[in-house]
């Protein structure tokens, strides 16, 4: 059982690293942002409720987000662990996740903080806006998302640090190098790649 969380500002590369780590450790990557976007695309009731917040770069209310993640973590593929990307984002969500995991006698094993300079992430998101046209990658919305991160999410790093589960990783540089840094930090904490474990 490997329970991981990737935390960091928008544009730090969480989604890219989450996909790679999920494959390497054979656990599902769970991105609340992806789940919300797919609900918006499919015109679900949840999507309709979330869309205005997302377009403005605000957090979707905790009540909606917490319900969504409870359902997702209860699915069978999470039995072997999971990698959370973009949840929790507020102290209320931390409480909710703690409660959910405690109910299963569990807790997060490692919280990986991807550290990235704000100027660099703004530039990355500008590029993503040009290439993928995500509606919340518009420059003003990006600046607001960074503020929301600073005000509501950055304090979570201290909470996890005080629990002794935080690994701070430099998120800048080549994608492969960042992945290598993360796997090394996880190995230091006793979480090894499945193929390495079986050798
Ligand atoms: P992301 O893909 O993680 O950048 O998320 C895109 C958007 O989805 C955010 O700007 C929020 O509007 C919403 N969102 C994603 N995850 C959460 C969360 N844990 N809590 C609240 N809103 C979220």
CSV table of C-alpha atoms and ligand atoms in Angstrom, one decimal:
chain,number,residue,atom,x,y,z
A,1,UNK,CA,0.0,0.0,0.0
A,2,UNK,CA,1.5,3.3,-1.1
A,3,UNK,CA,-0.4,6.5,-0.4
A,4,UNK,CA,1.2,9.6,-1.9
A,5,UNK,CA,0.3,13.2,-2.3
A,6,UNK,CA,1.8,15.6,-4.8
A,7,UNK,CA,1.5,19.2,-3.8
A,8,UNK,CA,2.7,22.4,-5.4
A,9,UNK,CA,1.6,25.6,-7.2
A,10,UNK,CA,-0.3,25.4,-10.6
A,11,UNK,CA,2.3,24.9,-13.3
A,12,UNK,CA,4.8,23.1,-11.1
A,13,UNK,CA,4.4,19.9,-13.2
A,14,UNK,CA,2.2,17.9,-10.8
A,15,UNK,CA,0.1,16.4,-13.5
A,16,UNK,CA,3.1,15.3,-15.6
A,17,UNK,CA,4.9,13.8,-12.6
A,18,UNK,CA,1.7,12.2,-11.3
A,19,UNK,CA,1.2,10.2,-14.5
A,20,UNK,CA,4.7,9.0,-14.5
A,21,UNK,CA,4.7,8.0,-10.8
A,22,UNK,CA,1.4,6.3,-11.1
A,23,UNK,CA,2.7,4.1,-13.9
A,24,UNK,CA,6.0,3.4,-12.1
A,25,UNK,CA,4.4,2.5,-8.7
A,26,UNK,CA,1.3,0.9,-10.3
A,27,UNK,CA,-1.2,3.0,-8.4
A,28,UNK,CA,-3.9,5.3,-9.7
A,29,UNK,CA,-3.2,9.0,-10.0
A,30,UNK,CA,-6.2,10.9,-8.8
A,31,UNK,CA,-6.5,14.5,-9.9
A,32,UNK,CA,-9.5,16.4,-8.6
A,33,UNK,CA,-8.9,19.0,-11.4
A,34,UNK,CA,-9.1,16.2,-14.1
A,35,UNK,CA,-12.3,14.8,-12.5
A,36,UNK,CA,-13.9,18.3,-12.4
A,37,UNK,CA,-12.8,19.0,-16.0
A,38,UNK,CA,-14.3,15.7,-17.2
A,39,UNK,CA,-17.5,16.5,-15.4
A,40,UNK,CA,-17.6,19.9,-17.1
A,41,UNK,CA,-17.0,18.3,-20.5
A,42,UNK,CA,-19.7,15.7,-20.0
A,43,UNK,CA,-22.2,18.4,-18.7
A,44,UNK,CA,-22.9,16.6,-15.4
A,45,UNK,CA,-24.6,18.2,-12.5
A,46,UNK,CA,-21.3,18.3,-10.6
A,47,UNK,CA,-19.6,19.9,-13.7
A,48,UNK,CA,-22.3,22.6,-13.8
A,49,UNK,CA,-21.7,23.4,-10.1
A,50,UNK,CA,-17.9,23.5,-10.4
A,51,UNK,CA,-17.5,25.3,-13.7
A,52,UNK,CA,-17.8,29.0,-12.6
A,53,UNK,CA,-15.3,28.4,-9.7
A,54,UNK,CA,-12.8,26.8,-12.1
A,55,UNK,CA,-13.1,29.4,-14.7
A,56,UNK,CA,-12.5,32.1,-12.1
A,57,UNK,CA,-9.5,30.2,-10.7
A,58,UNK,CA,-11.2,29.7,-7.4
A,59,UNK,CA,-11.3,26.5,-5.4
A,60,UNK,CA,-14.5,24.6,-5.9
A,61,UNK,CA,-16.3,24.5,-2.5
A,62,UNK,CA,-15.0,21.8,0.0
A,63,UNK,CA,-18.4,20.2,0.3
A,64,UNK,CA,-18.4,19.2,-3.4
A,65,UNK,CA,-14.7,18.3,-3.5
A,66,UNK,CA,-14.8,16.2,-0.4
A,67,UNK,CA,-17.8,14.2,-1.6
A,68,UNK,CA,-16.1,13.5,-4.9
A,69,UNK,CA,-12.9,12.3,-3.4
A,70,UNK,CA,-14.6,10.1,-0.8
A,71,UNK,CA,-16.3,8.3,-3.7
A,72,UNK,CA,-13.1,8.0,-5.7
A,73,UNK,CA,-11.0,6.7,-2.9
A,74,UNK,CA,-13.6,4.1,-2.1
A,75,UNK,CA,-13.2,2.5,-5.6
A,76,UNK,CA,-11.4,-0.9,-5.8
A,77,UNK,CA,-8.3,0.4,-7.7
A,78,UNK,CA,-7.3,2.4,-4.6
A,79,UNK,CA,-6.9,-0.8,-2.6
A,80,UNK,CA,-3.3,-0.9,-3.6
A,81,UNK,CA,-2.7,2.7,-2.8
A,82,UNK,CA,-3.0,6.0,-4.7
A,83,UNK,CA,-1.3,9.2,-5.7
A,84,UNK,CA,-3.3,12.3,-5.0
A,85,UNK,CA,-2.7,15.3,-7.3
A,86,UNK,CA,-4.4,18.6,-6.4
A,87,UNK,CA,-6.3,17.3,-3.3
A,88,UNK,CA,-6.2,18.3,-0.5
A,89,UNK,CA,-6.0,22.0,-1.2
A,90,UNK,CA,-7.5,23.5,2.0
A,91,UNK,CA,-7.2,22.7,5.7
A,92,UNK,CA,-10.8,21.5,5.7
A,93,UNK,CA,-9.9,19.0,2.9
A,94,UNK,CA,-6.9,17.8,5.0
A,95,UNK,CA,-9.3,17.2,7.9
A,96,UNK,CA,-11.6,15.3,5.6
A,97,UNK,CA,-8.9,13.2,4.1
A,98,UNK,CA,-7.4,12.4,7.6
A,99,UNK,CA,-10.8,11.2,8.7
A,100,UNK,CA,-11.4,9.1,5.7
A,101,UNK,CA,-7.9,7.5,5.9
A,102,UNK,CA,-8.1,7.0,9.7
A,103,UNK,CA,-11.4,5.2,9.1
A,104,UNK,CA,-9.3,2.7,7.1
A,105,UNK,CA,-6.5,2.6,9.6
A,106,UNK,CA,-4.3,4.5,7.2
A,107,UNK,CA,-2.5,7.8,6.6
A,108,UNK,CA,-0.5,9.4,3.8
A,109,UNK,CA,3.0,7.8,3.5
A,110,UNK,CA,4.8,10.7,1.8
A,111,UNK,CA,3.7,14.2,0.7
A,112,UNK,CA,5.9,15.3,-2.2
A,113,UNK,CA,6.1,19.1,-2.5
A,114,UNK,CA,7.1,20.2,-6.0
A,115,UNK,CA,8.8,23.5,-5.5
A,116,UNK,CA,8.8,26.0,-8.5
A,117,UNK,CA,9.5,29.7,-8.9
A,118,UNK,CA,6.3,31.7,-9.5
A,119,UNK,CA,7.8,33.4,-12.6
A,120,UNK,CA,8.7,30.0,-14.1
A,121,UNK,CA,5.2,28.6,-13.5
A,122,UNK,CA,3.5,31.6,-15.0
A,123,UNK,CA,5.7,31.1,-18.1
A,124,UNK,CA,4.9,27.4,-18.2
A,125,UNK,CA,1.1,28.1,-17.9
A,126,UNK,CA,1.3,30.6,-20.7
A,127,UNK,CA,2.8,27.9,-22.9
A,128,UNK,CA,0.1,25.4,-21.8
A,129,UNK,CA,-2.6,28.0,-22.6
A,130,UNK,CA,-1.2,28.3,-26.1
A,131,UNK,CA,-0.8,24.6,-26.6
A,132,UNK,CA,-3.9,23.2,-24.9
A,133,UNK,CA,-6.3,26.2,-24.5
A,134,UNK,CA,-7.3,25.4,-20.9
A,135,UNK,CA,-9.8,28.1,-20.0
A,136,UNK,CA,-8.3,28.7,-16.6
A,137,UNK,CA,-4.8,29.3,-18.0
A,138,UNK,CA,-5.6,32.8,-19.1
A,139,UNK,CA,-3.0,35.2,-17.6
A,140,UNK,CA,-5.3,37.0,-15.0
A,141,UNK,CA,-6.8,33.7,-13.9
A,142,UNK,CA,-3.3,32.1,-13.6
A,143,UNK,CA,-2.2,35.0,-11.3
A,144,UNK,CA,-5.4,34.4,-9.2
A,145,UNK,CA,-4.8,30.7,-9.0
A,146,UNK,CA,-1.3,31.3,-7.7
A,147,UNK,CA,-2.7,33.6,-5.0
A,148,UNK,CA,-5.3,31.0,-4.1
A,149,UNK,CA,-2.5,28.5,-3.8
A,150,UNK,CA,-0.4,30.8,-1.6
A,151,UNK,CA,-3.3,31.6,0.7
A,152,UNK,CA,-5.2,28.3,0.9
A,153,UNK,CA,-2.9,25.5,-0.1
A,154,UNK,CA,0.7,26.5,0.8
A,155,UNK,CA,-0.1,26.3,4.5
A,156,UNK,CA,-0.7,22.6,4.1
A,157,UNK,CA,3.0,22.0,3.4
A,158,UNK,CA,3.8,23.1,7.0
A,159,UNK,CA,1.1,20.7,8.4
A,160,UNK,CA,2.6,17.7,6.6
A,161,UNK,CA,6.1,18.8,7.4
A,162,UNK,CA,5.2,18.8,11.1
A,163,UNK,CA,4.0,15.2,10.7
A,164,UNK,CA,7.4,14.2,9.2
A,165,UNK,CA,6.0,13.0,5.9
A,166,UNK,CA,7.1,15.9,3.7
A,167,UNK,CA,9.7,15.5,0.8
A,168,UNK,CA,10.6,18.9,-0.8
A,169,UNK,CA,11.6,18.4,-4.4
A,170,UNK,CA,13.0,20.9,-6.9
A,171,UNK,CA,10.4,20.9,-9.6
A,172,UNK,CA,12.6,22.8,-12.2
A,173,UNK,CA,14.6,21.2,-14.9
A,174,UNK,CA,14.1,18.2,-17.2
A,175,UNK,CA,11.0,16.1,-16.6
A,176,UNK,CA,13.1,12.9,-16.2
A,177,UNK,CA,15.4,14.6,-13.7
A,178,UNK,CA,12.4,15.7,-11.6
A,179,UNK,CA,11.0,12.1,-11.7
A,180,UNK,CA,14.4,10.7,-10.6
A,181,UNK,CA,14.5,13.2,-7.7
A,182,UNK,CA,11.1,12.1,-6.5
A,183,UNK,CA,11.8,8.3,-6.8
A,184,UNK,CA,15.1,8.9,-4.9
A,185,UNK,CA,13.2,10.8,-2.1
A,186,UNK,CA,10.6,8.0,-2.0
A,187,UNK,CA,13.3,5.3,-1.8
A,188,UNK,CA,14.9,7.2,1.1
A,189,UNK,CA,11.5,6.8,2.9
A,190,UNK,CA,11.3,3.1,2.1
A,191,UNK,CA,9.0,3.3,-0.9
A,192,UNK,CA,10.7,1.4,-3.7
A,193,UNK,CA,9.7,0.9,-7.3
A,194,UNK,CA,7.8,-2.4,-7.7
A,195,UNK,CA,10.4,-3.8,-10.2
A,196,UNK,CA,13.2,-2.9,-7.9
A,197,UNK,CA,11.4,-4.6,-5.0
A,198,UNK,CA,11.1,-7.9,-6.9
A,199,UNK,CA,14.8,-8.0,-7.9
B,1,LIG,P1,-6.0,21.7,-11.2
B,1,LIG,O1,-6.1,20.8,-12.4
B,1,LIG,O2,-5.5,20.9,-10.0
B,1,LIG,O3,-5.1,22.9,-11.5
B,1,LIG,O4,-7.4,22.2,-10.8
B,1,LIG,C1,-8.2,23.0,-11.7
B,1,LIG,C2,-9.3,23.7,-11.0
B,1,LIG,O5,-10.2,22.7,-10.4
B,1,LIG,C3,-8.9,24.5,-9.8
B,1,LIG,O6,-8.5,25.8,-10.1
B,1,LIG,C4,-10.2,24.4,-8.9
B,1,LIG,O7,-11.2,25.3,-9.4
B,1,LIG,C5,-10.7,23.0,-9.1
B,1,LIG,N1,-10.1,22.1,-8.1
B,1,LIG,C6,-9.2,21.1,-8.4
B,1,LIG,N2,-8.9,20.4,-7.3
B,1,LIG,C7,-9.6,21.1,-6.3
B,1,LIG,C8,-9.7,20.9,-4.8
B,1,LIG,N3,-9.0,19.9,-4.2
B,1,LIG,N4,-10.5,21.8,-4.2
B,1,LIG,C9,-11.1,22.7,-4.8
B,1,LIG,N5,-11.1,23.0,-6.1
B,1,LIG,C10,-10.3,22.1,-6.8
